[in-house]
Short mmCIF file of C-alpha atoms in Angstrom, two decimals:
data_model
loop_
_atom_site.label_atom_id
_atom_site.label_comp_id
_atom_site.label_asym_id
_atom_site.label_seq_id
_atom_site.Cartn_x
_atom_site.Cartn_y
_atom_site.Cartn_z
CA MET A 1262 0.00 0.00 0.00
CA GLU A 1263 2.97 2.30 0.54
CA ILE A 1264 3.76 2.10 -3.17
CA PHE A 1265 0.24 3.17 -4.17
CA SER A 1266 0.24 6.07 -1.72
CA ALA A 1267 3.63 7.20 -3.04
CA ILE A 1268 2.32 7.04 -6.62
CA ALA A 1269 -0.79 9.02 -5.64
CA SER A 1270 1.27 11.74 -3.97
CA ALA A 1271 3.64 11.97 -6.97
CA ALA A 1272 0.89 12.12 -9.65
CA PRO A 1273 -0.11 15.80 -9.15
CA GLY A 1274 3.47 16.88 -9.80
CA VAL A 1275 3.58 14.90 -13.07
CA PHE A 1276 0.36 16.34 -14.50
CA THR A 1277 1.47 19.97 -14.45
CA ILE A 1278 1.83 22.02 -17.61
CA PRO A 1279 5.68 22.33 -17.51
CA VAL A 1280 6.15 18.58 -17.00
CA ILE A 1281 3.61 17.65 -19.69
CA ILE A 1282 5.28 20.01 -22.20
CA ALA A 1283 8.69 18.58 -21.28
CA MET A 1284 7.46 14.99 -21.77
CA PHE A 1285 5.89 15.84 -25.14
CA ILE A 1286 9.00 17.63 -26.41
CA GLY A 1287 11.23 14.82 -25.13
CA THR A 1288 9.14 12.18 -26.92
CA VAL A 1289 9.22 14.08 -30.22
CA VAL A 1290 12.98 14.62 -29.93
CA GLY A 1291 13.48 10.96 -28.94
CA ILE A 1292 11.60 9.65 -31.98
CA GLY A 1293 13.69 11.94 -34.19
CA VAL A 1294 16.95 10.84 -32.56
CA GLY A 1295 16.02 7.18 -32.87
CA ALA A 1296 15.05 7.58 -36.51
CA LEU A 1297 18.46 9.01 -37.46
CA PRO A 1298 21.00 6.21 -38.06
CA GLY A 1299 24.08 6.62 -35.90
CA LEU A 1300 22.32 8.49 -33.10
CA SER A 1301 20.93 6.87 -29.95
CA ALA A 1302 18.94 7.50 -26.79
CA THR A 1303 22.23 7.65 -24.87
CA MET A 1304 23.51 10.45 -27.08
CA GLY A 1305 20.22 12.35 -26.97
CA ILE A 1306 20.00 12.26 -23.16
CA ALA A 1307 23.69 13.08 -22.76
CA VAL A 1308 23.29 16.17 -24.95
CA LEU A 1309 20.15 17.18 -23.00
CA ILE A 1310 21.61 16.97 -19.45
CA PRO A 1311 23.65 20.21 -19.58
CA LEU A 1312 20.55 22.05 -20.79
CA THR A 1313 18.50 20.94 -17.75
CA PHE A 1314 20.60 22.50 -14.96
CA SER A 1315 18.12 25.33 -14.44
CA LEU A 1316 14.99 23.17 -14.70
CA GLU A 1317 13.04 21.56 -11.87
CA PRO A 1318 14.13 17.90 -11.40
CA LEU A 1319 10.80 16.41 -12.49
CA VAL A 1320 10.62 18.63 -15.60
CA ALA A 1321 14.13 17.53 -16.63
CA LEU A 1322 13.47 13.86 -15.86
CA GLY A 1323 10.16 13.98 -17.77
CA MET A 1324 12.07 15.11 -20.85
CA VAL A 1325 14.64 12.33 -20.27
CA ALA A 1326 11.82 9.74 -20.09
CA GLY A 1327 10.36 11.04 -23.36
CA ILE A 1328 13.69 10.82 -25.18
CA TYR A 1329 14.34 7.30 -23.85
CA ASN A 1330 10.96 5.87 -24.85
CA GLY A 1331 10.76 7.82 -28.10
CA ALA A 1332 14.20 6.76 -29.31
CA MET A 1333 13.45 3.07 -28.78
CA TYR A 1334 10.39 3.35 -31.03
CA GLY A 1335 12.04 5.77 -33.48
CA GLY A 1336 14.69 3.22 -34.39
CA SER A 1337 12.01 1.07 -36.03
CA ILE A 1338 11.01 3.76 -38.56
CA PRO A 1339 14.12 3.59 -40.80
CA ALA A 1340 14.36 -0.14 -40.06
CA ILE A 1341 10.95 -0.69 -41.64
CA LEU A 1342 11.11 1.90 -44.41
CA LEU A 1343 14.78 1.74 -45.44
CA ARG A 1344 16.17 -1.51 -43.95
CA ILE A 1345 18.42 0.62 -41.73
CA PRO A 1346 17.99 0.26 -37.94
CA GLY A 1347 18.02 3.73 -36.42
CA THR A 1348 19.25 2.30 -33.09
CA PRO A 1349 20.92 -1.03 -32.17
CA ALA A 1350 17.57 -2.22 -30.79
CA GLY A 1351 16.05 -1.90 -34.29
CA ILE A 1352 18.15 -4.68 -35.82
CA ALA A 1353 15.54 -7.42 -35.37
CA THR A 1354 12.75 -5.18 -36.67
CA VAL A 1355 14.50 -5.08 -40.05
CA PHE A 1356 13.95 -8.80 -40.65
CA ASP A 1357 10.16 -8.68 -41.06
CA GLY A 1358 9.41 -4.94 -40.96
CA HIS A 1359 11.16 -4.04 -44.19
CA GLU A 1360 9.84 -7.14 -45.94
CA MET A 1361 6.28 -6.12 -45.08
CA ALA A 1362 7.00 -2.60 -46.36
CA LYS A 1363 8.36 -4.05 -49.62
CA LYS A 1364 5.05 -5.89 -50.04
CA GLY A 1365 3.25 -2.51 -50.04
CA ASN A 1366 2.23 -2.37 -46.36
CA PRO A 1367 4.63 0.09 -44.67
CA LYS A 1368 1.72 1.75 -42.82
CA LEU A 1369 0.66 -1.56 -41.26
CA ALA A 1370 4.27 -2.37 -40.33
CA LEU A 1371 4.64 1.04 -38.66
CA ASP A 1372 1.30 0.58 -36.87
CA ILE A 1373 2.33 -2.83 -35.49
CA SER A 1374 5.64 -1.38 -34.40
CA LEU A 1375 3.95 1.60 -32.74
CA VAL A 1376 1.32 -0.38 -30.83
CA SER A 1377 3.87 -3.01 -29.76
CA SER A 1378 6.37 -0.36 -28.65
CA SER A 1379 3.74 1.56 -26.69
CA LEU A 1380 2.49 -1.58 -24.94
CA GLY A 1381 6.03 -2.72 -24.15
CA SER A 1382 6.89 0.70 -22.70
CA ALA A 1383 3.68 0.77 -20.64
CA VAL A 1384 4.28 -2.74 -19.23
CA SER A 1385 7.86 -1.80 -18.41
CA ALA A 1386 6.81 1.42 -16.68
CA ILE A 1387 4.19 -0.43 -14.60
CA ALA A 1388 6.83 -3.02 -13.61
CA LEU A 1389 9.17 -0.17 -12.68
CA LEU A 1390 6.48 1.39 -10.50
CA LEU A 1391 5.26 -1.75 -8.74
CA LEU A 1392 8.03 -4.31 -8.80
CA ALA A 1393 11.32 -2.42 -8.54
CA PRO A 1394 12.69 -3.85 -5.25
CA PRO A 1395 11.70 -7.55 -5.74
CA LEU A 1396 12.76 -7.57 -9.40
CA ALA A 1397 16.13 -6.04 -8.52
CA ALA A 1398 16.69 -8.97 -6.16
CA ILE A 1399 16.31 -11.40 -9.11
CA ALA A 1400 19.09 -9.63 -11.02
CA LEU A 1401 21.42 -10.02 -8.04
CA LYS A 1402 21.11 -13.82 -8.22
CA PHE A 1403 23.10 -13.88 -11.49
CA GLY A 1404 26.75 -14.77 -10.88
CA GLN A 1405 29.70 -14.45 -13.29
CA ALA A 1406 29.21 -18.01 -14.60
CA ASP A 1407 25.52 -17.28 -15.25
CA TYR A 1408 26.43 -14.18 -17.27
CA PHE A 1409 28.85 -16.29 -19.29
CA TRP A 1410 26.24 -18.91 -20.16
CA LEU A 1411 23.62 -16.27 -20.89
CA ALA A 1412 25.95 -14.59 -23.40
CA VAL A 1413 26.92 -17.93 -24.98
CA PHE A 1414 23.27 -19.00 -25.26
CA GLY A 1415 22.22 -15.72 -26.87
CA LEU A 1416 25.09 -15.84 -29.35
CA THR A 1417 24.58 -19.52 -30.19
CA ALA A 1418 20.81 -19.25 -30.60
CA ILE A 1419 21.02 -16.28 -32.95
CA SER A 1420 23.91 -17.74 -34.97
CA VAL A 1421 22.24 -21.12 -35.47
CA LEU A 1422 18.56 -20.26 -35.70
CA LEU A 1423 18.76 -16.90 -37.50
CA ALA A 1424 20.88 -18.07 -40.40
CA GLY A 1425 19.54 -20.49 -43.00
CA ASN A 1426 23.04 -21.99 -43.00
CA PRO A 1427 24.43 -22.46 -39.44
CA VAL A 1428 28.00 -22.46 -40.77
CA LYS A 1429 27.52 -18.96 -42.20
CA GLY A 1430 25.88 -17.88 -38.94
CA PHE A 1431 28.91 -19.02 -36.93
CA LEU A 1432 31.26 -17.41 -39.46
CA SER A 1433 29.48 -14.09 -38.93
CA ALA A 1434 29.61 -14.56 -35.16
CA CYS A 1435 33.37 -15.24 -35.30
CA LEU A 1436 33.86 -11.96 -37.16
CA GLY A 1437 31.95 -10.15 -34.40
CA LEU A 1438 33.94 -11.92 -31.68
CA PHE A 1439 37.19 -10.75 -33.28
CA VAL A 1440 35.97 -7.15 -33.48
CA GLY A 1441 34.89 -7.37 -29.84
CA LEU A 1442 38.45 -8.32 -28.83
CA ILE A 1443 39.92 -5.10 -30.26
CA GLY A 1444 41.08 -2.59 -27.65
CA ILE A 1445 42.53 -2.76 -24.14
CA ASP A 1446 42.01 -5.97 -22.15
CA ALA A 1447 39.68 -5.04 -19.29
CA LEU A 1448 41.43 -7.36 -16.80
CA THR A 1449 45.14 -7.06 -17.70
CA GLY A 1450 45.35 -3.69 -19.47
CA ASN A 1451 47.18 -5.19 -22.47
CA GLN A 1452 46.47 -3.93 -25.98
CA ARG A 1453 44.81 -6.40 -28.36
CA PHE A 1454 44.71 -6.01 -32.16
CA THR A 1455 45.14 -2.22 -31.96
CA PHE A 1456 48.08 -2.20 -34.44
CA ASP A 1457 49.59 0.76 -32.57
CA THR A 1458 46.56 2.87 -33.50
CA PRO A 1459 45.39 5.12 -30.62
CA ASP A 1460 41.87 5.29 -32.10
CA LEU A 1461 41.44 1.55 -31.46
CA LEU A 1462 42.49 1.59 -27.81
CA SER A 1463 38.88 1.93 -26.65
CA GLY A 1464 37.69 -0.73 -29.10
CA VAL A 1465 35.22 -0.43 -31.97
CA ASN A 1466 32.10 1.52 -31.02
CA ILE A 1467 28.94 -0.57 -31.53
CA ILE A 1468 27.31 2.33 -33.40
CA VAL A 1469 30.18 2.29 -35.92
CA ILE A 1470 29.83 -1.40 -36.78
CA LEU A 1471 26.03 -1.29 -36.63
CA THR A 1472 25.80 1.69 -38.97
CA GLY A 1473 28.41 0.25 -41.32
CA LEU A 1474 26.82 -3.20 -41.64
CA TYR A 1475 23.20 -2.05 -41.72
CA ALA A 1476 23.13 1.44 -43.23
CA ILE A 1477 25.76 1.46 -45.97
CA PRO A 1478 24.64 -1.64 -47.99
CA PRO A 1479 21.00 -0.39 -48.27
CA ALA A 1480 22.26 3.07 -49.22
CA ILE A 1481 24.35 1.52 -51.99
CA ASP A 1482 21.35 -0.50 -53.18
CA LEU A 1483 19.18 2.64 -53.20
CA MET A 1484 21.74 4.55 -55.25
CA THR A 1485 22.13 1.70 -57.74
CA GLY A 1486 18.37 1.14 -58.03
CA LYS A 1487 18.53 -2.39 -56.58
CA ALA A 1488 16.38 -1.53 -53.55
CA GLY A 1489 13.31 0.48 -52.79
CA ILE A 1490 9.55 0.19 -52.65
CA ALA A 1491 7.38 1.21 -55.53
CA ALA A 1492 5.41 4.26 -54.42
CA GLY A 1493 2.36 3.06 -56.32
CA HIS A 1494 2.13 0.00 -54.07
CA ILE A 1495 2.22 1.85 -50.77
CA ASP A 1496 -0.85 1.42 -48.58
CA VAL A 1497 -1.36 4.52 -46.43
CA SER A 1498 -4.96 3.79 -45.60
CA GLY A 1499 -6.26 3.08 -42.12
CA SER A 1500 -5.01 -0.50 -41.95
CA ARG A 1501 -5.40 -0.68 -38.16
CA ALA A 1502 -9.08 -1.72 -38.34
CA LYS A 1503 -8.45 -4.47 -40.89
CA PHE A 1504 -5.72 -6.25 -39.00
CA PRO A 1505 -6.62 -8.97 -36.40
CA TRP A 1506 -4.81 -7.35 -33.48
CA HIS A 1507 -5.98 -10.01 -31.00
CA THR A 1508 -3.60 -12.51 -32.63
CA LEU A 1509 -0.64 -10.48 -31.32
CA VAL A 1510 -1.68 -10.66 -27.65
CA PRO A 1511 0.34 -13.87 -26.91
CA VAL A 1512 3.31 -12.34 -28.73
CA TRP A 1513 3.12 -9.17 -26.62
CA ILE A 1514 2.87 -11.15 -23.37
CA ARG A 1515 5.84 -13.38 -24.18
CA SER A 1516 7.98 -10.54 -25.51
CA SER A 1517 7.18 -8.27 -22.55
CA VAL A 1518 8.43 -10.94 -20.15
CA ILE A 1519 11.63 -11.38 -22.19
CA GLY A 1520 12.21 -7.61 -22.26
CA LEU A 1521 11.65 -7.29 -18.50
CA VAL A 1522 14.04 -10.14 -17.65
CA ILE A 1523 16.77 -8.94 -20.03
CA GLY A 1524 16.38 -5.38 -18.75
CA LEU A 1525 16.99 -6.52 -15.18
CA ILE A 1526 20.35 -8.05 -16.04
CA PRO A 1527 23.16 -5.45 -16.13
CA ALA A 1528 25.23 -5.11 -19.33
CA LEU A 1529 22.49 -6.43 -21.60
CA GLY A 1530 19.99 -4.18 -23.36
CA GLY A 1531 17.13 -3.64 -25.79
CA ASN A 1532 19.07 -4.92 -28.79
CA ILE A 1533 19.61 -8.31 -27.14
CA ALA A 1534 16.02 -8.38 -25.85
CA ALA A 1535 14.70 -7.67 -29.36
CA LEU A 1536 16.81 -10.37 -31.02
CA LEU A 1537 15.96 -12.98 -28.39
CA ALA A 1538 12.25 -12.13 -28.56
CA TRP A 1539 12.24 -12.43 -32.37
CA ASN A 1540 14.14 -15.71 -32.13
CA GLU A 1541 11.83 -17.11 -29.41
CA GLN A 1542 8.74 -16.14 -31.39
CA ARG A 1543 10.18 -17.88 -34.43
CA ARG A 1544 10.90 -20.94 -32.30
CA TRP A 1545 7.36 -21.06 -30.86
CA THR A 1546 5.53 -20.70 -34.16
CA LYS A 1547 4.35 -23.60 -36.30
CA ASN A 1548 5.77 -21.96 -39.43
CA PRO A 1549 9.27 -20.59 -38.65
CA GLY A 1550 10.06 -20.32 -42.36
CA ALA A 1551 7.60 -17.40 -42.67
CA TYR A 1552 9.79 -15.21 -40.44
CA GLY A 1553 11.96 -12.83 -42.38
CA THR A 1554 9.33 -12.50 -45.11
CA GLY A 1555 7.06 -9.86 -43.56
CA GLU A 1556 5.43 -11.74 -40.66
CA PRO A 1557 3.47 -9.40 -38.31
CA ASP A 1558 4.61 -11.39 -35.25
CA GLY A 1559 8.20 -10.77 -36.36
CA ILE A 1560 7.65 -7.01 -35.97
CA ALA A 1561 5.58 -7.13 -32.78
CA ALA A 1562 7.98 -9.38 -30.82
CA PRO A 1563 11.20 -7.33 -31.08
CA GLU A 1564 9.48 -3.95 -30.75
CA CYS A 1565 7.55 -5.00 -27.65
CA ALA A 1566 10.65 -6.56 -26.07
CA ASN A 1567 13.05 -3.68 -26.69
CA ASN A 1568 10.57 -1.21 -25.20
CA ALA A 1569 9.74 -3.51 -22.27
CA ASP A 1570 13.46 -3.34 -21.54
CA THR A 1571 13.47 0.44 -20.96
CA GLY A 1572 11.87 0.65 -17.53
CA ALA A 1573 13.29 -2.70 -16.41
CA THR A 1574 16.82 -1.44 -17.09
CA LEU A 1575 16.19 1.41 -14.64
CA ILE A 1576 15.12 -0.93 -11.80
CA PRO A 1577 18.65 -1.94 -10.69
CA ALA A 1578 19.83 1.60 -11.52
CA LEU A 1579 17.34 3.33 -9.21
CA THR A 1580 17.20 0.74 -6.42
CA LEU A 1581 20.85 -0.35 -6.29
CA GLY A 1582 22.72 2.35 -8.20
CA ILE A 1583 23.82 -0.28 -10.77
CA PRO A 1584 23.12 0.93 -14.34
CA GLY A 1585 21.97 -1.89 -16.60
CA ASN A 1586 23.26 -0.26 -19.79
CA ALA A 1587 24.71 2.98 -21.17
CA VAL A 1588 21.32 4.75 -21.21
CA ALA A 1589 20.68 3.87 -17.56
CA ALA A 1590 24.15 5.20 -16.69
CA VAL A 1591 23.33 8.52 -18.39
CA VAL A 1592 19.97 8.64 -16.58
CA LEU A 1593 21.83 8.15 -13.29
CA GLY A 1594 23.99 11.11 -14.31
CA ALA A 1595 20.84 13.17 -14.82
CA LEU A 1596 19.63 12.22 -11.32
CA LEU A 1597 22.98 13.17 -9.76
CA VAL A 1598 22.99 16.50 -11.60
CA HIS A 1599 19.77 17.36 -9.79
CA GLY A 1600 21.03 16.25 -6.39
CA LEU A 1601 19.35 12.80 -6.34
CA ARG A 1602 21.57 9.90 -5.26
CA PRO A 1603 20.43 6.49 -6.62
CA GLY A 1604 19.97 3.67 -4.13
CA PRO A 1605 17.43 2.46 -1.54
CA GLU A 1606 17.53 5.81 0.24
CA LEU A 1607 16.29 7.55 -2.94
CA PHE A 1608 12.80 6.05 -2.45
CA ARG A 1609 12.60 7.44 1.07
CA ALA A 1610 14.29 10.83 0.76
CA ASN A 1611 12.93 11.83 -2.70
CA ALA A 1612 9.84 9.66 -3.15
CA ASP A 1613 7.83 12.33 -5.01
CA VAL A 1614 10.55 12.86 -7.60
CA VAL A 1615 11.51 9.22 -8.15
CA TYR A 1616 7.91 7.98 -8.36
CA GLY A 1617 7.10 11.01 -10.52
CA PHE A 1618 9.93 10.02 -12.88
CA MET A 1619 8.59 6.47 -13.08
CA LEU A 1620 5.13 7.85 -13.85
CA THR A 1621 6.59 9.95 -16.69
CA MET A 1622 7.88 6.71 -18.23
CA LEU A 1623 4.25 5.52 -18.34
CA VAL A 1624 2.81 8.81 -19.62
CA THR A 1625 5.42 9.16 -22.39
CA ALA A 1626 4.44 5.67 -23.62
CA GLY A 1627 1.00 7.16 -24.30
CA PHE A 1628 2.52 10.27 -25.93
CA MET A 1629 4.60 8.00 -28.14
CA TRP A 1630 1.44 6.27 -29.42
CA VAL A 1631 -0.30 9.60 -30.16
CA ILE A 1632 2.69 11.11 -31.96
CA GLY A 1633 3.38 7.91 -33.89
CA LYS A 1634 -0.27 7.52 -34.90
CA PHE A 1635 -0.40 10.92 -36.54
CA GLY A 1636 3.16 10.78 -37.83
CA SER A 1637 3.10 7.42 -39.62
CA ARG A 1638 1.49 8.87 -42.76
CA LEU A 1639 4.30 11.43 -42.86
CA TYR A 1640 7.00 8.80 -42.32
CA VAL A 1641 5.70 6.69 -45.21
CA ASN A 1642 6.22 9.60 -47.59
CA VAL A 1643 9.95 9.03 -47.24
CA LEU A 1644 9.48 6.10 -49.60
CA ARG A 1645 8.23 8.42 -52.34
CA MET A 1646 11.69 9.95 -52.68
CA PRO A 1647 13.67 8.57 -55.65
CA GLY A 1648 16.26 6.05 -54.51
CA LYS A 1649 19.07 7.93 -56.21
CA LEU A 1650 18.29 10.92 -53.97
CA LEU A 1651 17.44 8.97 -50.84
CA GLY A 1652 20.62 6.87 -50.96
CA PRO A 1653 23.10 9.79 -50.78
CA PHE A 1654 20.89 11.45 -48.14
CA VAL A 1655 21.06 8.32 -45.94
CA LEU A 1656 24.80 8.05 -46.53
CA GLY A 1657 25.28 11.68 -45.49
CA LEU A 1658 23.21 11.18 -42.33
CA THR A 1659 25.22 8.12 -41.32
CA ILE A 1660 28.52 9.96 -41.81
CA VAL A 1661 27.31 12.92 -39.74
CA GLY A 1662 25.88 10.61 -37.05
CA VAL A 1663 29.05 8.54 -36.70
CA TYR A 1664 31.32 11.61 -36.76
CA SER A 1665 29.28 13.23 -34.00
CA ILE A 1666 29.98 10.36 -31.57
CA HIS A 1667 33.64 11.31 -30.93
CA ASN A 1668 34.30 13.89 -33.69
CA SER A 1669 36.54 11.26 -35.28
CA MET A 1670 37.14 10.84 -39.02
CA PHE A 1671 38.84 7.52 -38.19
CA GLU A 1672 35.49 6.14 -37.05
CA VAL A 1673 33.85 7.43 -40.24
CA TRP A 1674 36.39 5.53 -42.40
CA LEU A 1675 36.00 2.49 -40.16
CA MET A 1676 32.22 2.67 -40.61
CA LEU A 1677 32.64 2.85 -44.40
CA GLY A 1678 34.98 -0.17 -44.22
CA PHE A 1679 32.37 -2.16 -42.30
CA GLY A 1680 29.84 -0.98 -44.90
CA ALA A 1681 31.90 -2.52 -47.70
CA LEU A 1682 32.22 -5.71 -45.63
CA GLY A 1683 28.46 -5.75 -45.01
CA PHE A 1684 27.78 -5.31 -48.72
CA LEU A 1685 30.03 -8.32 -49.46
CA MET A 1686 28.37 -10.40 -46.71
CA GLU A 1687 24.94 -9.70 -48.17
CA ARG A 1688 26.09 -10.82 -51.60
CA LEU A 1689 27.43 -14.05 -50.06
CA ALA A 1690 24.21 -14.56 -48.03
CA ILE A 1691 26.11 -14.33 -44.72
CA PRO A 1692 23.84 -12.84 -42.02
CA THR A 1693 25.14 -9.71 -40.30
CA ALA A 1694 23.04 -9.91 -37.11
CA PRO A 1695 25.27 -12.58 -35.45
CA ALA A 1696 28.31 -10.33 -36.03
CA VAL A 1697 26.67 -7.34 -34.33
CA LEU A 1698 25.41 -9.47 -31.44
CA ALA A 1699 28.86 -11.05 -31.02
CA VAL A 1700 30.45 -7.61 -30.66
CA ILE A 1701 28.07 -6.99 -27.74
CA LEU A 1702 28.00 -10.44 -26.13
CA GLY A 1703 31.59 -11.51 -26.84
CA PRO A 1704 33.22 -9.19 -24.28
CA ILE A 1705 30.49 -10.03 -21.73
CA ALA A 1706 31.15 -13.77 -22.17
CA GLU A 1707 34.94 -13.36 -22.02
CA GLU A 1708 35.06 -11.11 -18.96
CA SER A 1709 32.45 -13.17 -17.09
CA LEU A 1710 34.34 -16.42 -17.81
CA ARG A 1711 37.69 -14.99 -16.72
CA ARG A 1712 36.24 -13.43 -13.56
CA ALA A 1713 34.49 -16.69 -12.64
CA LEU A 1714 37.75 -18.64 -13.05
CA LEU A 1715 39.71 -16.03 -11.09
CA ILE A 1716 37.23 -16.18 -8.21
CA SER A 1717 37.27 -20.00 -8.18
CA GLY A 1718 41.06 -20.27 -8.52
CA GLY A 1719 40.82 -21.89 -11.95
CA ASP A 1720 38.23 -24.51 -10.99
CA MET A 1721 36.17 -25.20 -14.14
CA SER A 1722 33.32 -26.72 -12.12
CA VAL A 1723 32.28 -23.20 -11.14
CA LEU A 1724 30.74 -22.87 -14.62
CA LEU A 1725 28.05 -25.39 -13.65
CA ALA A 1726 27.75 -24.64 -9.95
CA GLY A 1727 24.21 -23.23 -9.91
CA PRO A 1728 20.77 -24.02 -11.34
CA ILE A 1729 20.76 -20.91 -13.58
CA SER A 1730 24.04 -22.03 -15.19
CA TRP A 1731 22.68 -25.57 -15.73
CA MET A 1732 19.52 -24.24 -17.36
CA LEU A 1733 21.36 -21.87 -19.70
CA ALA A 1734 23.96 -24.53 -20.60
CA ALA A 1735 21.15 -26.96 -21.50
CA LEU A 1736 19.47 -24.34 -23.66
CA THR A 1737 22.79 -23.70 -25.42
CA ILE A 1738 23.24 -27.41 -26.20
CA ILE A 1739 19.67 -27.61 -27.52
CA ALA A 1740 20.32 -24.59 -29.78
CA VAL A 1741 23.50 -26.19 -31.16
CA LEU A 1742 21.85 -29.57 -31.78
CA SER A 1743 18.59 -28.22 -33.25
CA PRO A 1744 19.90 -27.91 -36.87
CA LEU A 1745 21.21 -31.48 -36.69
CA TRP A 1746 17.86 -32.72 -35.38
CA LYS A 1747 16.01 -30.87 -38.13
CA ALA A 1748 18.33 -32.34 -40.76
CA ILE A 1749 17.70 -35.87 -39.45
CA GLN A 1750 13.94 -35.30 -39.42
CA SER A 1751 13.91 -33.92 -42.97
CA ARG A 1752 15.94 -36.90 -44.21
CA ARG A 1753 13.52 -39.31 -42.55
CA ALA A 1754 10.58 -37.50 -44.10
CA ALA A 1755 12.24 -37.59 -47.53
CA ARG A 1756 13.03 -41.28 -47.16
CA THR A 1757 9.47 -42.06 -46.06
CA GLY A 1758 8.09 -40.10 -49.04
CA ALA A 1759 10.38 -41.96 -51.44
CA GLU A 1760 9.35 -45.37 -50.06
CA ALA A 1761 5.66 -44.43 -50.24
CA SER A 1762 5.98 -43.46 -53.90
#
């Protein structure tokens, strides 16, 4: 009952004109930031913080909440329309979102993305409001060995199940693992694969490889006329009423749970939640072959999961002072700027502000739906631009976005190099998603493994010391063996068909 009374006392402060205006502006800015390849919610909030010094804490935090939620949805817009994820969390949306747009239904794809994102954000905000302390306790149960197996399972599942050819999936993952090794060893301080280049000491920024692999090849295809959607086949009518939305309810429930769990675990994020949700949905369906061809469930699952991650990521950040990802770390910075110290004491000393901030996460989910509903018709008009104009425009945006990260031309050239590599991988039918995921999960797996062995004095049994590790190891083995099982089943079916004929 204390939680409900705290929410009731914080609500009047949220529904004031300055806070409402701040939330609306933040949501609009967030959608714009997410829709621009190379930019991210982290960058948008980081740029905003210095501008909020003179604002009331709740006004500033309302704008932060709007940017965070808006950017997670905004990343799906270029993913659907141009096959370019605006944010890392938009990678999985490309698989079915762009295929649906190519079939002449970009409006429906954007609608599914919008509704799924709004629901995921709302579920996450409610979990943040009601379940913060108990859910934070779940995250603390994960040890170093558990993190290792979680990273290995995620990488194995995506590499094997995402690619039509598991060998090509693992090849892509190996490329990502190598890129993830570049930089300074976190445990020893030694340089790895930096080739005496100072720009590589901090490793390869995920935005650089993401933008290179996912933005440059489509831009090249647009400029050469090999990609694009015929404007005459675009459906901008009110497709919402025609679509059986009730069929997505199980997808939303499953994906929301995945997003909440992933968000609770530090160092993971919306991109991993989205990929795992898409993969799990594909695994649960009776027709996995339909995914990647414009399946509505394939849009709803990742968008719901990556937005369900937003509030969940803030649970360990607010209750324990442990940021779950880069965005949560920046949000903690915003709290500190306004004199609010994260931790258990925050809920006692500044209850009105912290519960007000959590309420703004819920309200901005509604703002996101309103803005997206009226903006989707405008977004679709992007497709009416000739590809030979749109391609250079996208290329220019990616260069500006990547340069703005660290004001580094080295990263721009590196992004263009990854773009050429991505173009070659597409021509050889090698999936790029395992490479991007490996860059994220590879360092997590390596550092968790080494820490676990250091703590145990080199005892390998520590890797299977708990029930969470056993469960994740079993899931990893199942993921590895699933292609072999499918091959055996298909051979049996073919043999049975030949004998019957």
